[in-house]
Short mmCIF file of C-alpha atoms and ligand atoms in Angstrom, two decimals:
data_model
loop_
_atom_site.label_atom_id
_atom_site.label_comp_id
_atom_site.label_asym_id
_atom_site.label_seq_id
_atom_site.Cartn_x
_atom_site.Cartn_y
_atom_site.Cartn_z
CA MET A 1 62.64 138.59 74.54
CA ASN A 2 60.97 137.04 71.55
CA ILE A 3 62.02 138.90 68.39
CA VAL A 4 60.40 137.73 65.18
CA ASN A 5 62.19 138.25 61.89
CA SER A 6 59.41 139.64 59.71
CA ASN A 7 61.18 138.99 56.39
CA LEU A 8 59.76 142.16 54.86
CA SER A 9 60.67 142.90 51.28
CA PHE A 10 61.61 146.51 50.77
CA ARG A 11 60.87 148.29 47.53
CA SER A 12 64.36 149.53 46.89
CA THR A 13 67.73 149.37 48.52
CA LEU A 14 67.74 150.76 52.04
CA ASN A 15 70.27 153.40 53.01
CA TRP A 16 72.80 151.91 55.41
CA GLY A 17 74.90 153.64 58.02
CA ASN A 18 72.39 154.34 60.79
CA ASN A 19 74.42 155.40 63.84
CA PRO A 20 72.04 155.33 66.83
CA GLU A 21 72.41 158.08 69.43
CA VAL A 22 68.83 158.02 70.70
CA VAL A 23 65.78 155.76 70.83
CA VAL A 24 62.57 157.29 69.46
CA LEU A 25 59.28 155.78 70.63
CA HIS A 26 56.10 155.80 68.55
CA HIS A 27 52.62 154.39 68.60
CA ALA A 28 50.90 153.00 65.55
CA GLY A 29 47.84 155.19 66.05
CA ALA A 30 45.81 152.06 65.33
CA LYS A 31 44.34 149.78 67.96
CA VAL A 32 45.25 146.62 66.06
CA CYS A 33 47.99 146.30 63.47
CA SER A 34 50.65 143.84 62.40
CA ILE A 35 54.11 144.52 61.03
CA GLY A 36 52.65 143.66 57.63
CA ASP A 37 50.03 146.40 57.99
CA ILE A 38 52.66 148.98 58.88
CA HIS A 39 54.89 147.84 56.04
CA ARG A 40 52.00 148.25 53.61
CA TRP A 41 51.04 151.68 54.96
CA HIS A 42 54.60 152.90 54.66
CA LEU A 43 54.89 151.52 51.12
CA GLU A 44 51.71 153.47 50.35
CA ASN A 45 53.47 156.59 51.68
CA GLY A 46 55.97 156.05 48.90
CA TRP A 47 58.68 154.85 51.30
CA CYS A 48 60.86 151.75 50.85
CA GLY A 49 58.69 149.97 53.41
CA CYS A 50 58.32 149.85 57.20
CA GLY A 51 60.07 152.93 58.56
CA TYR A 52 60.52 151.65 62.12
CA HIS A 53 63.21 149.26 63.28
CA TYR A 54 60.83 147.39 65.60
CA LEU A 55 57.15 146.91 66.33
CA VAL A 56 56.04 145.79 69.79
CA ARG A 57 52.61 144.19 69.69
CA LYS A 58 50.10 144.05 72.53
CA ASP A 59 50.90 140.38 73.19
CA GLY A 60 54.54 141.34 73.87
CA THR A 61 55.94 139.92 70.64
CA VAL A 62 58.60 142.09 69.02
CA TYR A 63 58.77 142.19 65.21
CA MET A 64 61.76 143.37 63.21
CA GLY A 65 61.02 146.15 60.76
CA ARG A 66 63.96 147.78 59.05
CA ASN A 67 67.42 146.46 59.86
CA GLU A 68 68.96 148.45 62.74
CA LYS A 69 71.83 149.45 60.49
CA ALA A 70 69.46 150.97 57.95
CA VAL A 71 68.46 154.62 58.08
CA GLY A 72 64.88 154.77 59.35
CA ALA A 73 61.78 156.60 58.13
CA HIS A 74 60.06 157.58 61.36
CA CYS A 75 61.38 160.92 62.61
CA PRO A 76 62.76 163.60 60.27
CA GLY A 77 66.12 164.88 61.47
CA TYR A 78 66.79 161.72 63.47
CA ASN A 79 66.43 158.94 60.93
CA SER A 80 70.16 158.37 60.53
CA LYS A 81 70.92 158.57 64.26
CA SER A 82 68.22 156.68 66.08
CA ILE A 83 66.40 153.41 66.63
CA GLY A 84 62.69 153.78 65.92
CA ILE A 85 60.38 151.57 67.97
CA CYS A 86 56.63 151.52 67.41
CA ALA A 87 54.03 150.17 69.81
CA GLU A 88 50.79 148.71 68.46
CA GLY A 89 47.83 150.71 69.73
CA ASP A 90 46.44 154.22 69.90
CA PHE A 91 47.63 155.70 73.17
CA ASN A 92 45.62 158.84 72.78
CA VAL A 93 42.64 156.68 73.73
CA GLU A 94 44.11 153.45 75.14
CA ILE A 95 46.26 152.56 78.14
CA MET A 96 49.21 150.24 77.51
CA GLY A 97 48.89 146.81 79.11
CA GLN A 98 51.64 145.25 81.21
CA THR A 99 52.66 142.58 78.70
CA GLN A 100 53.31 145.09 75.97
CA TYR A 101 54.93 147.51 78.40
CA SER A 102 57.38 144.87 79.65
CA ALA A 103 58.43 143.94 76.12
CA LEU A 104 58.82 147.57 75.12
CA LEU A 105 60.91 148.28 78.22
CA GLU A 106 63.16 145.27 77.60
CA LEU A 107 63.66 146.13 73.93
CA THR A 108 64.41 149.77 74.73
CA ARG A 109 66.92 148.75 77.40
CA SER A 110 68.66 146.35 75.07
CA MET A 111 69.00 149.01 72.37
CA LEU A 112 70.46 151.52 74.83
CA SER A 113 72.96 148.95 76.05
CA LYS A 114 73.89 147.74 72.61
CA TYR A 115 74.75 151.23 71.39
CA GLY A 116 76.04 152.69 74.64
CA ILE A 117 73.43 155.44 74.61
CA ASN A 118 70.96 156.75 77.19
CA LYS A 119 68.47 159.06 75.51
CA ILE A 120 64.84 158.10 74.96
CA TYR A 121 62.40 160.41 73.21
CA GLY A 122 58.76 160.28 72.33
CA HIS A 123 58.22 161.22 68.69
CA ARG A 124 56.36 164.41 69.70
CA GLU A 125 59.44 165.71 71.51
CA LEU A 126 61.36 165.80 68.24
CA TYR A 127 58.70 166.57 65.67
CA SER A 128 55.31 168.24 65.32
CA THR A 129 52.99 165.29 66.07
CA ASP A 130 50.97 163.92 68.97
CA CYS A 131 52.67 160.50 68.57
CA PRO A 132 53.00 158.35 70.73
CA GLY A 133 49.81 159.58 72.37
CA GLU A 134 49.16 161.28 75.69
CA ASN A 135 48.73 158.03 77.64
CA PHE A 136 51.99 156.54 76.37
CA PRO A 137 54.16 155.56 79.39
CA LEU A 138 57.14 157.65 78.33
CA ASP A 139 58.18 158.88 81.76
CA ARG A 140 57.69 155.47 83.32
CA ILE A 141 60.04 153.92 80.75
CA ARG A 142 62.62 156.65 81.24
CA ASN A 143 62.49 156.31 85.00
CA GLU A 144 62.74 152.55 84.93
CA VAL A 145 65.58 152.52 82.42
CA ALA A 146 67.59 155.16 84.20
CA GLY A 147 66.67 154.48 87.79
CA GLY A 148 65.41 158.06 87.60
CA SER A 149 68.92 159.48 87.19
CA GLY A 150 69.65 159.30 83.49
CA ARG A 151 72.59 156.99 84.11
CA LEU A 152 73.76 154.44 81.60
CA VAL A 153 72.99 150.80 82.23
CA TYR A 154 75.85 148.28 82.28
CA PRO A 155 76.12 146.85 78.75
CA GLY A 156 76.66 143.28 79.91
CA TYR A 157 80.17 142.58 78.63
CA LEU A 158 83.66 143.26 80.00
CA ILE A 159 85.09 146.49 78.64
CA LYS A 160 88.80 145.87 78.15
CA MET A 161 91.80 147.38 76.47
CA ASN A 162 91.46 147.21 72.70
CA PRO A 163 93.07 150.16 70.93
CA ASP A 164 91.73 149.05 67.55
CA LEU A 165 88.02 149.02 68.31
CA LYS A 166 85.83 152.07 68.67
CA ASP A 167 83.06 151.50 71.18
CA ASN A 168 80.48 154.00 72.45
CA ASN A 169 80.57 152.35 75.87
CA VAL A 170 84.32 153.04 76.03
CA LYS A 171 83.58 156.65 75.15
CA ALA A 172 81.01 156.81 77.96
CA VAL A 173 83.58 155.40 80.41
CA GLN A 174 86.18 157.91 79.24
CA GLU A 175 83.76 160.84 79.60
CA LYS A 176 82.86 159.70 83.09
CA LEU A 177 86.48 159.21 84.14
CA MET A 178 87.38 162.67 82.85
CA SER A 179 84.40 164.28 84.61
CA ARG A 180 85.70 162.69 87.81
CA GLY A 181 89.18 164.09 87.27
CA TYR A 182 90.91 161.04 85.79
CA SER A 183 92.79 161.96 82.62
CA VAL A 184 92.55 159.25 79.95
CA GLY A 185 95.51 160.63 78.02
CA ARG A 186 95.99 162.92 75.09
CA CYS A 187 93.35 161.28 72.86
CA GLY A 188 90.56 162.12 75.29
CA ASP A 189 87.16 160.50 74.95
CA ASP A 190 87.69 159.04 71.49
CA GLY A 191 86.01 155.67 72.15
CA PHE A 192 89.24 153.67 71.78
CA PHE A 193 90.42 151.82 74.91
CA GLY A 194 94.17 152.41 74.84
CA GLY A 195 96.95 152.72 77.42
CA GLY A 196 95.81 156.09 78.77
CA THR A 197 92.33 154.78 79.47
CA LEU A 198 93.78 151.62 81.02
CA GLU A 199 95.82 153.65 83.49
CA ALA A 200 92.84 155.88 84.28
CA VAL A 201 90.61 152.85 84.97
CA LYS A 202 93.28 151.38 87.25
CA ARG A 203 93.68 154.64 89.16
CA PHE A 204 89.92 154.90 89.57
CA GLN A 205 89.71 151.27 90.75
CA ARG A 206 92.57 151.80 93.23
CA ASP A 207 90.96 154.97 94.64
CA SER A 208 87.58 153.21 94.89
CA GLY A 209 88.86 150.10 96.66
CA LEU A 210 87.99 147.86 93.70
CA ALA A 211 90.10 145.05 92.27
CA VAL A 212 92.71 146.79 90.11
CA ASP A 213 92.58 144.91 86.80
CA GLY A 214 91.95 147.74 84.32
CA ILE A 215 88.80 146.02 83.11
CA VAL A 216 85.39 147.67 83.39
CA GLY A 217 83.00 144.97 84.59
CA ILE A 218 79.75 145.52 86.42
CA ASN A 219 81.34 146.61 89.73
CA THR A 220 83.59 149.21 88.18
CA TRP A 221 80.78 150.37 85.87
CA ASN A 222 78.31 150.79 88.71
CA ARG A 223 80.85 152.60 90.88
CA LEU A 224 81.68 154.90 88.00
CA PHE A 225 78.10 155.65 86.92
CA GLY A 226 76.28 155.10 90.21
ZN1 ZN B 301 55.58 158.53 65.65
#
């Protein structure tokens, strides 16, 4: 995926501490627009600048807006707990082309994996607006990301014991283990991979006929979430 650093200058200091739990999808409501256009429009709204974290253009190029760690300005109530992605175009009147769709899908997937989350919303599902337009391929994206089941996609790295690091993917593993009857110890699904979680992973692997190494790689992940 080609992500362009847009080097936008924001009017004042951004608020940091965005903690993504969902991805919110938008359209620009304009058939043609650059990240610079959006930045200017949002400055004119009196905001610090571009309120989205990413813009996906029709040619499939992805532009950085606000830093992912910065609180967004795209969906009241969700700005401090979401990644905001905008697609160039007006999908009340247009149909999204395949190049843009593929880039949007890949970006959305990578955000879900990065943050260990699985919820995708269209702006209109969270706020009174018609954004991202009635032709926006919201269900298609959800179905492709989730395989139709809402399951989490494997994040692409080995999830191992590390009692000092909080990780949403560890929390997801713990929740899943517990829902399948494997206790992860007294701390529960706290997102820290300690001894209790290690033993639970090993028990699950043993019961599932997997290699018993206490590490959640793609096979263990898929068996757990599949
Ligand atoms: Zn929107």
